Amino acid sequence: MPEYNAIKEINALLWCNYILMIKKYAVIGNPISHSLSPVIHREFAQQHNINLGYEKILAEEGSFKELVKKLVIEGYSGINVTLPFKLEAASLSDEKSINVELTKSANTLTFRDGKIISDSTDGIGLVNDLRKNNFSLDDKNILLLGAGGAANGVIPELLKCSPKKIFLWNRTLRKVEEMKAYWLSHYPEKIEVMNTIFLENIDLIINATSSSMSSSSPPINLTSANNELVCYDMMYGEKTPFIKAAEDLKLINFDGLGMLIEQAAASFKIWHSLEVDTKIVEKKLR
Ligand code: ATR
């Protein structure tokens, strides 16, 4: 049956071409099993009828650089990077966005023309989620809790939104003083450290600490908050002690799922130059 064989060969060829045409992406971290990024990126891709592969890859500490090289060779188009590899991702890139230069941290790598191009979309993810929830940062007093990568990573985008002031607080004072000195050298005047918690004039608190991983109490006491205070926790999943405390005081509060989806949308835009409907995806995931 020569005709039948020819059809089979053509089908196989078409299938190979289809596989080769699918753009491959991944998210790398440790741990990684909890990551929602593959689901989110596939939802975005469906909105535009794009075929893409997006997988989770667990990397052992010390193996990140080699893994990235391997993915480049295997023809991946880009990766998202999560803890604990964001600093390494920034340092191995050939071209860095301004936010990566400032925060020294990257969550989006694009492999193009033999180069690794890095971006950091966490800040824009946070700001876009607040916007989506009708919260404007313009002329607002923000209290940012934490002095680790999560807190530092969002400062440039917060400052772009013209807040009145960003107050920094951290359990360990030395770290927050260093953080303030660093950011003041880039953005004079807008940043202050809050030693004693004073919430009367604060419009928004962002919890960027990892306290909910180790403690059943919120990182700070919210009882002196004014009624209008908005509380935002970068964590998502189970309700954190910070969100529970905000709920007990009947304060408007948001968890970090919206930020996660918005930072993914910003990565998707970098890779595919396409806007997506994030509200539908958030509704599905909640
Ligand atoms: P990430 O990259 O997620 O920011 P990190 O760099 O380890 O992680 O930073 C964790 C942040 O959460 C730090 O600001 C840490 O405070 P310290 O600098 O004092 O360690 C903060 N943090 C962790 N557990 C906390 C807790 N139980 N209460 C208050 N802050 C906490």
PDB file of C-alpha atoms and ligand atoms in Angstrom:
ATOM      1  CA  MET A   1       0.000   0.000   0.000  1.00  0.00           C
ATOM      2  CA  PRO A   2       2.433   2.718  -1.148  1.00  0.00           C
ATOM      3  CA  GLU A   3      -0.248   5.471  -0.979  1.00  0.00           C
ATOM      4  CA  TYR A   4      -1.090   4.591   2.629  1.00  0.00           C
ATOM      5  CA  ASN A   5       2.627   4.676   3.587  1.00  0.00           C
ATOM      6  CA  ALA A   6       3.057   8.074   1.939  1.00  0.00           C
ATOM      7  CA  ILE A   7       0.119   9.480   3.937  1.00  0.00           C
ATOM      8  CA  LYS A   8       1.597   8.031   7.119  1.00  0.00           C
ATOM      9  CA  GLU A   9       4.958   9.666   6.365  1.00  0.00           C
ATOM     10  CA  ILE A  10       3.343  13.042   5.657  1.00  0.00           C
ATOM     11  CA  ASN A  11       1.379  12.808   8.908  1.00  0.00           C
ATOM     12  CA  ALA A  12       4.549  11.989  10.840  1.00  0.00           C
ATOM     13  CA  LEU A  13       6.332  14.922   9.192  1.00  0.00           C
ATOM     14  CA  LEU A  14       3.479  17.301  10.009  1.00  0.00           C
ATOM     15  CA  TRP A  15       3.454  16.065  13.611  1.00  0.00           C
ATOM     16  CA  CYS A  16       7.241  16.600  13.895  1.00  0.00           C
ATOM     17  CA  ASN A  17       6.878  20.121  12.511  1.00  0.00           C
ATOM     18  CA  TYR A  18       4.042  20.808  14.968  1.00  0.00           C
ATOM     19  CA  ILE A  19       6.174  19.610  17.905  1.00  0.00           C
ATOM     20  CA  LEU A  20       9.126  21.713  16.714  1.00  0.00           C
ATOM     21  CA  MET A  21       6.901  24.783  16.354  1.00  0.00           C
ATOM     22  CA  ILE A  22       5.614  24.595  19.928  1.00  0.00           C
ATOM     23  CA  LYS A  23       7.498  27.133  21.986  1.00  0.00           C
ATOM     24  CA  LYS A  24       8.831  25.717  25.229  1.00  0.00           C
ATOM     25  CA  TYR A  25       8.838  27.539  28.558  1.00  0.00           C
ATOM     26  CA  ALA A  26       9.290  26.491  32.188  1.00  0.00           C
ATOM     27  CA  VAL A  27       9.370  27.744  35.737  1.00  0.00           C
ATOM     28  CA  ILE A  28      12.382  26.821  37.830  1.00  0.00           C
ATOM     29  CA  GLY A  29      12.562  26.867  41.615  1.00  0.00           C
ATOM     30  CA  ASN A  30      13.084  24.824  44.754  1.00  0.00           C
ATOM     31  CA  PRO A  31      10.510  23.864  45.929  1.00  0.00           C
ATOM     32  CA  ILE A  32       8.433  24.000  42.757  1.00  0.00           C
ATOM     33  CA  SER A  33       5.602  21.446  43.053  1.00  0.00           C
ATOM     34  CA  HIS A  34       3.210  24.114  44.416  1.00  0.00           C
ATOM     35  CA  SER A  35       3.734  26.470  41.455  1.00  0.00           C
ATOM     36  CA  LEU A  36       0.617  27.652  39.616  1.00  0.00           C
ATOM     37  CA  SER A  37       2.624  29.214  36.780  1.00  0.00           C
ATOM     38  CA  PRO A  38       2.063  26.359  34.264  1.00  0.00           C
ATOM     39  CA  VAL A  39      -1.719  26.560  34.772  1.00  0.00           C
ATOM     40  CA  ILE A  40      -1.705  30.357  34.473  1.00  0.00           C
ATOM     41  CA  HIS A  41       0.455  30.460  31.334  1.00  0.00           C
ATOM     42  CA  ARG A  42      -1.638  27.739  29.658  1.00  0.00           C
ATOM     43  CA  GLU A  43      -4.803  29.719  30.448  1.00  0.00           C
ATOM     44  CA  PHE A  44      -3.253  32.834  28.865  1.00  0.00           C
ATOM     45  CA  ALA A  45      -2.119  30.807  25.839  1.00  0.00           C
ATOM     46  CA  GLN A  46      -5.631  29.435  25.382  1.00  0.00           C
ATOM     47  CA  GLN A  47      -7.015  32.979  25.256  1.00  0.00           C
ATOM     48  CA  HIS A  48      -4.894  33.525  22.122  1.00  0.00           C
ATOM     49  CA  ASN A  49      -4.989  29.990  20.668  1.00  0.00           C
ATOM     50  CA  ILE A  50      -1.244  29.662  21.122  1.00  0.00           C
ATOM     51  CA  ASN A  51       0.308  26.234  21.516  1.00  0.00           C
ATOM     52  CA  LEU A  52       3.003  26.299  24.121  1.00  0.00           C
ATOM     53  CA  GLY A  53       4.748  23.940  26.457  1.00  0.00           C
ATOM     54  CA  TYR A  54       5.206  25.159  30.023  1.00  0.00           C
ATOM     55  CA  GLU A  55       6.570  22.879  32.715  1.00  0.00           C
ATOM     56  CA  LYS A  56       7.823  23.018  36.301  1.00  0.00           C
ATOM     57  CA  ILE A  57      11.467  22.147  36.843  1.00  0.00           C
ATOM     58  CA  LEU A  58      12.961  21.499  40.260  1.00  0.00           C
ATOM     59  CA  ALA A  59      16.573  22.662  40.449  1.00  0.00           C
ATOM     60  CA  GLU A  60      19.009  21.726  43.170  1.00  0.00           C
ATOM     61  CA  GLU A  61      21.001  24.578  44.686  1.00  0.00           C
ATOM     62  CA  GLY A  62      24.224  25.015  42.743  1.00  0.00           C
ATOM     63  CA  SER A  63      22.764  23.562  39.547  1.00  0.00           C
ATOM     64  CA  PHE A  64      20.789  26.554  38.268  1.00  0.00           C
ATOM     65  CA  LYS A  65      23.357  27.917  35.815  1.00  0.00           C
ATOM     66  CA  GLU A  66      23.989  24.541  34.173  1.00  0.00           C
ATOM     67  CA  LEU A  67      20.254  23.894  33.942  1.00  0.00           C
ATOM     68  CA  VAL A  68      19.661  27.217  32.190  1.00  0.00           C
ATOM     69  CA  LYS A  69      22.445  26.444  29.681  1.00  0.00           C
ATOM     70  CA  LYS A  70      20.845  23.054  28.996  1.00  0.00           C
ATOM     71  CA  LEU A  71      17.420  24.607  28.411  1.00  0.00           C
ATOM     72  CA  VAL A  72      18.922  27.136  25.983  1.00  0.00           C
ATOM     73  CA  ILE A  73      20.554  24.287  24.037  1.00  0.00           C
ATOM     74  CA  GLU A  74      17.269  22.339  24.062  1.00  0.00           C
ATOM     75  CA  GLY A  75      15.527  25.256  22.357  1.00  0.00           C
ATOM     76  CA  TYR A  76      13.448  26.678  25.215  1.00  0.00           C
ATOM     77  CA  SER A  77      12.234  30.222  24.529  1.00  0.00           C
ATOM     78  CA  GLY A  78      12.296  31.428  28.124  1.00  0.00           C
ATOM     79  CA  ILE A  79      11.820  30.608  31.785  1.00  0.00           C
ATOM     80  CA  ASN A  80      10.270  32.038  34.891  1.00  0.00           C
ATOM     81  CA  VAL A  81      12.419  31.868  37.971  1.00  0.00           C
ATOM     82  CA  THR A  82      11.279  31.622  41.547  1.00  0.00           C
ATOM     83  CA  LEU A  83      12.940  31.155  44.937  1.00  0.00           C
ATOM     84  CA  PRO A  84      15.805  30.713  45.583  1.00  0.00           C
ATOM     85  CA  PHE A  85      17.242  31.464  42.130  1.00  0.00           C
ATOM     86  CA  LYS A  86      16.127  35.028  41.346  1.00  0.00           C
ATOM     87  CA  LEU A  87      19.496  36.616  42.209  1.00  0.00           C
ATOM     88  CA  GLU A  88      21.388  34.006  40.207  1.00  0.00           C
ATOM     89  CA  ALA A  89      19.014  34.526  37.276  1.00  0.00           C
ATOM     90  CA  ALA A  90      19.838  38.233  37.296  1.00  0.00           C
ATOM     91  CA  SER A  91      23.575  37.672  37.505  1.00  0.00           C
ATOM     92  CA  LEU A  92      23.806  35.230  34.595  1.00  0.00           C
ATOM     93  CA  SER A  93      21.839  37.337  32.116  1.00  0.00           C
ATOM     94  CA  ASP A  94      23.493  39.175  29.215  1.00  0.00           C
ATOM     95  CA  GLU A  95      20.955  42.012  29.106  1.00  0.00           C
ATOM     96  CA  LYS A  96      19.077  43.317  32.138  1.00  0.00           C
ATOM     97  CA  SER A  97      15.992  45.508  32.413  1.00  0.00           C
ATOM     98  CA  ILE A  98      16.260  48.590  34.647  1.00  0.00           C
ATOM     99  CA  ASN A  99      14.298  46.814  37.382  1.00  0.00           C
ATOM    100  CA  VAL A 100      16.729  43.899  37.303  1.00  0.00           C
ATOM    101  CA  GLU A 101      19.672  46.312  37.481  1.00  0.00           C
ATOM    102  CA  LEU A 102      18.089  47.986  40.512  1.00  0.00           C
ATOM    103  CA  THR A 103      16.778  44.955  42.381  1.00  0.00           C
ATOM    104  CA  LYS A 104      19.541  42.525  41.295  1.00  0.00           C
ATOM    105  CA  SER A 105      16.766  39.965  40.968  1.00  0.00           C
ATOM    106  CA  ALA A 106      15.031  38.464  37.905  1.00  0.00           C
ATOM    107  CA  ASN A 107      11.938  36.292  37.543  1.00  0.00           C
ATOM    108  CA  THR A 108      11.702  36.226  33.722  1.00  0.00           C
ATOM    109  CA  LEU A 109      14.442  35.120  31.352  1.00  0.00           C
ATOM    110  CA  THR A 110      14.053  35.270  27.583  1.00  0.00           C
ATOM    111  CA  PHE A 111      16.400  33.267  25.359  1.00  0.00           C
ATOM    112  CA  ARG A 112      16.820  35.189  22.127  1.00  0.00           C
ATOM    113  CA  ASP A 113      19.575  35.344  19.476  1.00  0.00           C
ATOM    114  CA  GLY A 114      21.988  33.476  21.727  1.00  0.00           C
ATOM    115  CA  LYS A 115      21.441  35.913  24.587  1.00  0.00           C
ATOM    116  CA  ILE A 116      19.739  35.672  27.965  1.00  0.00           C
ATOM    117  CA  ILE A 117      17.595  38.739  28.591  1.00  0.00           C
ATOM    118  CA  SER A 118      16.253  39.261  32.109  1.00  0.00           C
ATOM    119  CA  ASP A 119      13.272  41.088  33.531  1.00  0.00           C
ATOM    120  CA  SER A 120      11.636  41.398  36.905  1.00  0.00           C
ATOM    121  CA  THR A 121       7.827  41.481  36.751  1.00  0.00           C
ATOM    122  CA  ASP A 122       6.968  41.116  40.466  1.00  0.00           C
ATOM    123  CA  GLY A 123       6.660  44.863  41.038  1.00  0.00           C
ATOM    124  CA  ILE A 124       4.446  45.464  38.038  1.00  0.00           C
ATOM    125  CA  GLY A 125       2.420  42.399  39.114  1.00  0.00           C
ATOM    126  CA  LEU A 126       1.744  43.971  42.512  1.00  0.00           C
ATOM    127  CA  VAL A 127       0.949  47.412  41.103  1.00  0.00           C
ATOM    128  CA  ASN A 128      -1.353  46.032  38.385  1.00  0.00           C
ATOM    129  CA  ASP A 129      -3.205  43.889  40.917  1.00  0.00           C
ATOM    130  CA  LEU A 130      -3.782  46.921  43.148  1.00  0.00           C
ATOM    131  CA  ARG A 131      -4.979  48.868  40.083  1.00  0.00           C
ATOM    132  CA  LYS A 132      -7.297  46.016  39.123  1.00  0.00           C
ATOM    133  CA  ASN A 133      -8.749  46.270  42.630  1.00  0.00           C
ATOM    134  CA  ASN A 134      -9.250  50.024  42.152  1.00  0.00           C
ATOM    135  CA  PHE A 135      -6.537  51.052  44.585  1.00  0.00           C
ATOM    136  CA  SER A 136      -4.459  54.006  43.387  1.00  0.00           C
ATOM    137  CA  LEU A 137      -1.023  54.459  44.948  1.00  0.00           C
ATOM    138  CA  ASP A 138      -0.822  58.110  43.969  1.00  0.00           C
ATOM    139  CA  ASP A 139      -0.003  60.318  47.003  1.00  0.00           C
ATOM    140  CA  LYS A 140      -0.527  57.392  49.404  1.00  0.00           C
ATOM    141  CA  ASN A 141       1.509  56.424  52.448  1.00  0.00           C
ATOM    142  CA  ILE A 142       2.674  52.843  52.089  1.00  0.00           C
ATOM    143  CA  LEU A 143       4.129  50.664  54.820  1.00  0.00           C
ATOM    144  CA  LEU A 144       6.244  47.854  53.356  1.00  0.00           C
ATOM    145  CA  LEU A 145       7.003  45.003  55.758  1.00  0.00           C
ATOM    146  CA  GLY A 146      10.182  42.974  55.200  1.00  0.00           C
ATOM    147  CA  ALA A 147      13.680  43.607  53.908  1.00  0.00           C
ATOM    148  CA  GLY A 148      14.282  40.485  51.811  1.00  0.00           C
ATOM    149  CA  GLY A 149      14.051  39.886  48.084  1.00  0.00           C
ATOM    150  CA  ALA A 150      10.244  40.125  47.994  1.00  0.00           C
ATOM    151  CA  ALA A 151      10.196  43.621  49.531  1.00  0.00           C
ATOM    152  CA  ASN A 152      13.177  44.985  47.588  1.00  0.00           C
ATOM    153  CA  GLY A 153      11.807  43.566  44.340  1.00  0.00           C
ATOM    154  CA  VAL A 154       8.710  45.781  44.284  1.00  0.00           C
ATOM    155  CA  ILE A 155      10.191  49.143  45.312  1.00  0.00           C
ATOM    156  CA  PRO A 156      10.974  50.578  41.829  1.00  0.00           C
ATOM    157  CA  GLU A 157       7.433  49.943  40.534  1.00  0.00           C
ATOM    158  CA  LEU A 158       5.833  51.279  43.733  1.00  0.00           C
ATOM    159  CA  LEU A 159       7.872  54.465  43.384  1.00  0.00           C
ATOM    160  CA  LYS A 160       6.813  54.882  39.751  1.00  0.00           C
ATOM    161  CA  CYS A 161       3.219  55.250  41.022  1.00  0.00           C
ATOM    162  CA  SER A 162       4.078  58.494  42.896  1.00  0.00           C
ATOM    163  CA  PRO A 163       3.248  57.483  46.468  1.00  0.00           C
ATOM    164  CA  LYS A 164       3.610  60.167  49.134  1.00  0.00           C
ATOM    165  CA  LYS A 165       6.064  58.047  51.103  1.00  0.00           C
ATOM    166  CA  ILE A 166       7.179  54.431  51.479  1.00  0.00           C
ATOM    167  CA  PHE A 167       7.840  53.509  55.091  1.00  0.00           C
ATOM    168  CA  LEU A 168      10.002  50.444  55.599  1.00  0.00           C
ATOM    169  CA  TRP A 169       9.747  48.110  58.563  1.00  0.00           C
ATOM    170  CA  ASN A 170      11.653  44.930  59.295  1.00  0.00           C
ATOM    171  CA  ARG A 171      12.091  42.655  62.302  1.00  0.00           C
ATOM    172  CA  THR A 172      15.863  43.087  62.038  1.00  0.00           C
ATOM    173  CA  LEU A 173      16.625  46.814  62.067  1.00  0.00           C
ATOM    174  CA  ARG A 174      20.120  46.570  60.568  1.00  0.00           C
ATOM    175  CA  LYS A 175      18.742  45.025  57.371  1.00  0.00           C
ATOM    176  CA  VAL A 176      16.088  47.677  56.892  1.00  0.00           C
ATOM    177  CA  GLU A 177      18.603  50.480  57.480  1.00  0.00           C
ATOM    178  CA  GLU A 178      20.777  48.974  54.724  1.00  0.00           C
ATOM    179  CA  MET A 179      17.734  48.688  52.495  1.00  0.00           C
ATOM    180  CA  LYS A 180      16.828  52.333  53.090  1.00  0.00           C
ATOM    181  CA  ALA A 181      20.374  53.515  52.347  1.00  0.00           C
ATOM    182  CA  TYR A 182      20.394  51.565  49.078  1.00  0.00           C
ATOM    183  CA  TRP A 183      17.054  52.885  47.822  1.00  0.00           C
ATOM    184  CA  LEU A 184      17.696  56.452  48.987  1.00  0.00           C
ATOM    185  CA  SER A 185      20.781  56.488  46.778  1.00  0.00           C
ATOM    186  CA  HIS A 186      18.464  55.883  43.803  1.00  0.00           C
ATOM    187  CA  TYR A 187      15.310  57.708  44.892  1.00  0.00           C
ATOM    188  CA  PRO A 188      16.047  60.493  47.405  1.00  0.00           C
ATOM    189  CA  GLU A 189      13.409  61.591  49.941  1.00  0.00           C
ATOM    190  CA  LYS A 190      10.610  59.117  49.306  1.00  0.00           C
ATOM    191  CA  ILE A 191      11.779  56.395  51.700  1.00  0.00           C
ATOM    192  CA  GLU A 192      11.820  56.279  55.477  1.00  0.00           C
ATOM    193  CA  VAL A 193      12.261  53.582  58.110  1.00  0.00           C
ATOM    194  CA  MET A 194       9.467  53.081  60.653  1.00  0.00           C
ATOM    195  CA  ASN A 195      10.954  51.941  63.946  1.00  0.00           C
ATOM    196  CA  THR A 196       7.779  52.047  66.012  1.00  0.00           C
ATOM    197  CA  ILE A 197       4.614  50.974  64.268  1.00  0.00           C
ATOM    198  CA  PHE A 198       2.318  53.953  63.817  1.00  0.00           C
ATOM    199  CA  LEU A 199      -0.567  53.171  61.453  1.00  0.00           C
ATOM    200  CA  GLU A 200      -2.847  56.215  61.727  1.00  0.00           C
ATOM    201  CA  ASN A 201      -1.602  57.828  58.499  1.00  0.00           C
ATOM    202  CA  ILE A 202      -0.880  54.667  56.535  1.00  0.00           C
ATOM    203  CA  ASP A 203      -3.102  53.946  53.499  1.00  0.00           C
ATOM    204  CA  LEU A 204      -1.651  50.580  52.467  1.00  0.00           C
ATOM    205  CA  ILE A 205       0.385  47.904  54.252  1.00  0.00           C
ATOM    206  CA  ILE A 206       2.164  45.355  52.094  1.00  0.00           C
ATOM    207  CA  ASN A 207       3.335  42.242  53.878  1.00  0.00           C
ATOM    208  CA  ALA A 208       6.448  41.119  52.031  1.00  0.00           C
ATOM    209  CA  THR A 209       7.823  39.093  54.944  1.00  0.00           C
ATOM    210  CA  SER A 210       7.849  35.320  54.985  1.00  0.00           C
ATOM    211  CA  SER A 211       6.463  35.363  58.550  1.00  0.00           C
ATOM    212  CA  SER A 212       3.426  33.205  57.719  1.00  0.00           C
ATOM    213  CA  MET A 213       5.766  30.293  56.912  1.00  0.00           C
ATOM    214  CA  SER A 214       7.068  30.198  60.482  1.00  0.00           C
ATOM    215  CA  SER A 215       4.668  32.077  62.747  1.00  0.00           C
ATOM    216  CA  SER A 216       0.972  32.013  63.610  1.00  0.00           C
ATOM    217  CA  SER A 217       0.939  35.774  64.360  1.00  0.00           C
ATOM    218  CA  PRO A 218       1.054  38.642  61.869  1.00  0.00           C
ATOM    219  CA  PRO A 219       4.461  40.360  61.672  1.00  0.00           C
ATOM    220  CA  ILE A 220       3.023  43.545  63.212  1.00  0.00           C
ATOM    221  CA  ASN A 221       0.021  44.421  65.322  1.00  0.00           C
ATOM    222  CA  LEU A 222      -2.731  46.019  63.221  1.00  0.00           C
ATOM    223  CA  THR A 223      -4.968  47.270  66.007  1.00  0.00           C
ATOM    224  CA  SER A 224      -3.956  50.945  65.644  1.00  0.00           C
ATOM    225  CA  ALA A 225      -5.053  50.946  61.966  1.00  0.00           C
ATOM    226  CA  ASN A 226      -7.527  53.497  60.648  1.00  0.00           C
ATOM    227  CA  ASN A 227     -10.744  52.075  59.093  1.00  0.00           C
ATOM    228  CA  GLU A 228      -9.611  52.855  55.552  1.00  0.00           C
ATOM    229  CA  LEU A 229      -6.342  50.938  55.752  1.00  0.00           C
ATOM    230  CA  VAL A 230      -5.849  48.414  52.949  1.00  0.00           C
ATOM    231  CA  CYS A 231      -3.828  45.283  53.778  1.00  0.00           C
ATOM    232  CA  TYR A 232      -2.015  43.321  51.086  1.00  0.00           C
ATOM    233  CA  ASP A 233      -0.190  40.040  51.678  1.00  0.00           C
ATOM    234  CA  MET A 234       2.139  38.826  48.937  1.00  0.00           C
ATOM    235  CA  MET A 235       1.511  35.236  50.076  1.00  0.00           C
ATOM    236  CA  TYR A 236      -1.366  33.253  48.594  1.00  0.00           C
ATOM    237  CA  GLY A 237      -2.979  29.913  49.280  1.00  0.00           C
ATOM    238  CA  GLU A 238      -4.074  29.393  52.865  1.00  0.00           C
ATOM    239  CA  LYS A 239      -5.188  32.529  54.695  1.00  0.00           C
ATOM    240  CA  THR A 240      -2.147  34.021  56.430  1.00  0.00           C
ATOM    241  CA  PRO A 241      -2.191  35.354  60.030  1.00  0.00           C
ATOM    242  CA  PHE A 242      -1.798  38.853  58.526  1.00  0.00           C
ATOM    243  CA  ILE A 243      -4.920  38.467  56.361  1.00  0.00           C
ATOM    244  CA  LYS A 244      -6.834  36.934  59.283  1.00  0.00           C
ATOM    245  CA  ALA A 245      -5.868  39.900  61.510  1.00  0.00           C
ATOM    246  CA  ALA A 246      -7.016  42.335  58.795  1.00  0.00           C
ATOM    247  CA  GLU A 247     -10.325  40.460  58.439  1.00  0.00           C
ATOM    248  CA  ASP A 248     -10.875  40.501  62.216  1.00  0.00           C
ATOM    249  CA  LEU A 249     -10.557  44.298  62.106  1.00  0.00           C
ATOM    250  CA  LYS A 250     -12.845  44.458  59.021  1.00  0.00           C
ATOM    251  CA  LEU A 251     -10.089  46.021  56.922  1.00  0.00           C
ATOM    252  CA  ILE A 252     -10.022  45.674  53.142  1.00  0.00           C
ATOM    253  CA  ASN A 253      -7.479  42.981  52.331  1.00  0.00           C
ATOM    254  CA  PHE A 254      -5.957  41.138  49.398  1.00  0.00           C
ATOM    255  CA  ASP A 255      -3.778  38.058  49.194  1.00  0.00           C
ATOM    256  CA  GLY A 256      -0.991  37.569  46.654  1.00  0.00           C
ATOM    257  CA  LEU A 257      -2.842  35.420  44.094  1.00  0.00           C
ATOM    258  CA  GLY A 258      -3.721  38.480  42.027  1.00  0.00           C
ATOM    259  CA  MET A 259      -0.079  39.595  42.076  1.00  0.00           C
ATOM    260  CA  LEU A 260       1.040  36.137  40.972  1.00  0.00           C
ATOM    261  CA  ILE A 261      -1.344  36.225  38.012  1.00  0.00           C
ATOM    262  CA  GLU A 262      -0.407  39.787  37.073  1.00  0.00           C
ATOM    263  CA  GLN A 263       3.344  39.094  37.189  1.00  0.00           C
ATOM    264  CA  ALA A 264       2.703  36.074  34.952  1.00  0.00           C
ATOM    265  CA  ALA A 265       0.706  38.306  32.570  1.00  0.00           C
ATOM    266  CA  ALA A 266       3.662  40.705  32.407  1.00  0.00           C
ATOM    267  CA  SER A 267       6.019  37.786  31.597  1.00  0.00           C
ATOM    268  CA  PHE A 268       3.552  36.544  28.971  1.00  0.00           C
ATOM    269  CA  LYS A 269       3.561  40.003  27.391  1.00  0.00           C
ATOM    270  CA  ILE A 270       7.365  40.072  27.298  1.00  0.00           C
ATOM    271  CA  TRP A 271       7.453  36.680  25.555  1.00  0.00           C
ATOM    272  CA  HIS A 272       4.448  36.918  23.214  1.00  0.00           C
ATOM    273  CA  SER A 273       3.722  40.685  22.952  1.00  0.00           C
ATOM    274  CA  LEU A 274       0.092  39.934  23.854  1.00  0.00           C
ATOM    275  CA  GLU A 275      -2.258  41.274  26.548  1.00  0.00           C
ATOM    276  CA  VAL A 276      -4.381  38.786  28.487  1.00  0.00           C
ATOM    277  CA  ASP A 277      -7.562  38.813  30.542  1.00  0.00           C
ATOM    278  CA  THR A 278      -6.270  38.223  34.073  1.00  0.00           C
ATOM    279  CA  LYS A 279      -9.662  38.559  35.769  1.00  0.00           C
ATOM    280  CA  ILE A 280     -11.023  35.380  34.151  1.00  0.00           C
ATOM    281  CA  VAL A 281      -7.932  33.437  35.186  1.00  0.00           C
ATOM    282  CA  GLU A 282      -8.161  34.700  38.772  1.00  0.00           C
ATOM    283  CA  LYS A 283     -11.827  33.726  38.938  1.00  0.00           C
ATOM    284  CA  LYS A 284     -10.973  30.206  37.753  1.00  0.00           C
ATOM    285  CA  LEU A 285      -8.141  29.796  40.249  1.00  0.00           C
ATOM    286  CA  ARG A 286     -10.031  31.021  43.312  1.00  0.00           C
TER     287      ARG A 286
HETATM  288  P1  ATR B   1      12.138  36.759  50.480  1.00  0.00           P
HETATM  289  O1  ATR B   1      13.085  36.613  49.328  1.00  0.00           O
HETATM  290  O2  ATR B   1      10.870  35.976  50.360  1.00  0.00           O
HETATM  291  O3  ATR B   1      11.881  38.187  50.812  1.00  0.00           O
HETATM  292  P2  ATR B   1      14.050  36.567  52.642  1.00  0.00           P
HETATM  293  O4  ATR B   1      15.054  37.308  51.839  1.00  0.00           O
HETATM  294  O5  ATR B   1      14.473  35.377  53.438  1.00  0.00           O
HETATM  295  O6  ATR B   1      12.872  36.037  51.723  1.00  0.00           O
HETATM  296  O7  ATR B   1      13.332  37.624  53.609  1.00  0.00           O
HETATM  297  C1  ATR B   1      12.358  37.242  54.515  1.00  0.00           C
HETATM  298  C2  ATR B   1      11.830  38.477  55.216  1.00  0.00           C
HETATM  299  O8  ATR B   1      10.765  38.067  56.094  1.00  0.00           O
HETATM  300  C3  ATR B   1      12.850  39.191  56.079  1.00  0.00           C
HETATM  301  O9  ATR B   1      12.575  40.562  56.035  1.00  0.00           O
HETATM  302  C4  ATR B   1      12.576  38.603  57.458  1.00  0.00           C
HETATM  303  O10 ATR B   1      12.933  39.419  58.529  1.00  0.00           O
HETATM  304  P3  ATR B   1      14.436  39.410  59.143  1.00  0.00           P
HETATM  305  O11 ATR B   1      15.251  40.234  58.213  1.00  0.00           O
HETATM  306  O12 ATR B   1      14.280  39.985  60.475  1.00  0.00           O
HETATM  307  O13 ATR B   1      14.852  37.969  59.150  1.00  0.00           O
HETATM  308  C5  ATR B   1      11.064  38.506  57.410  1.00  0.00           C
HETATM  309  N1  ATR B   1      10.511  37.557  58.388  1.00  0.00           N
HETATM  310  C6  ATR B   1      10.607  36.212  58.367  1.00  0.00           C
HETATM  311  N2  ATR B   1       9.953  35.677  59.407  1.00  0.00           N
HETATM  312  C7  ATR B   1       9.412  36.707  60.117  1.00  0.00           C
HETATM  313  C8  ATR B   1       8.592  36.817  61.284  1.00  0.00           C
HETATM  314  N3  ATR B   1       8.177  35.730  61.941  1.00  0.00           N
HETATM  315  N4  ATR B   1       8.231  38.048  61.682  1.00  0.00           N
HETATM  316  C9  ATR B   1       8.611  39.147  61.012  1.00  0.00           C
HETATM  317  N5  ATR B   1       9.380  39.117  59.900  1.00  0.00           N
HETATM  318  C10 ATR B   1       9.774  37.917  59.439  1.00  0.00           C
END
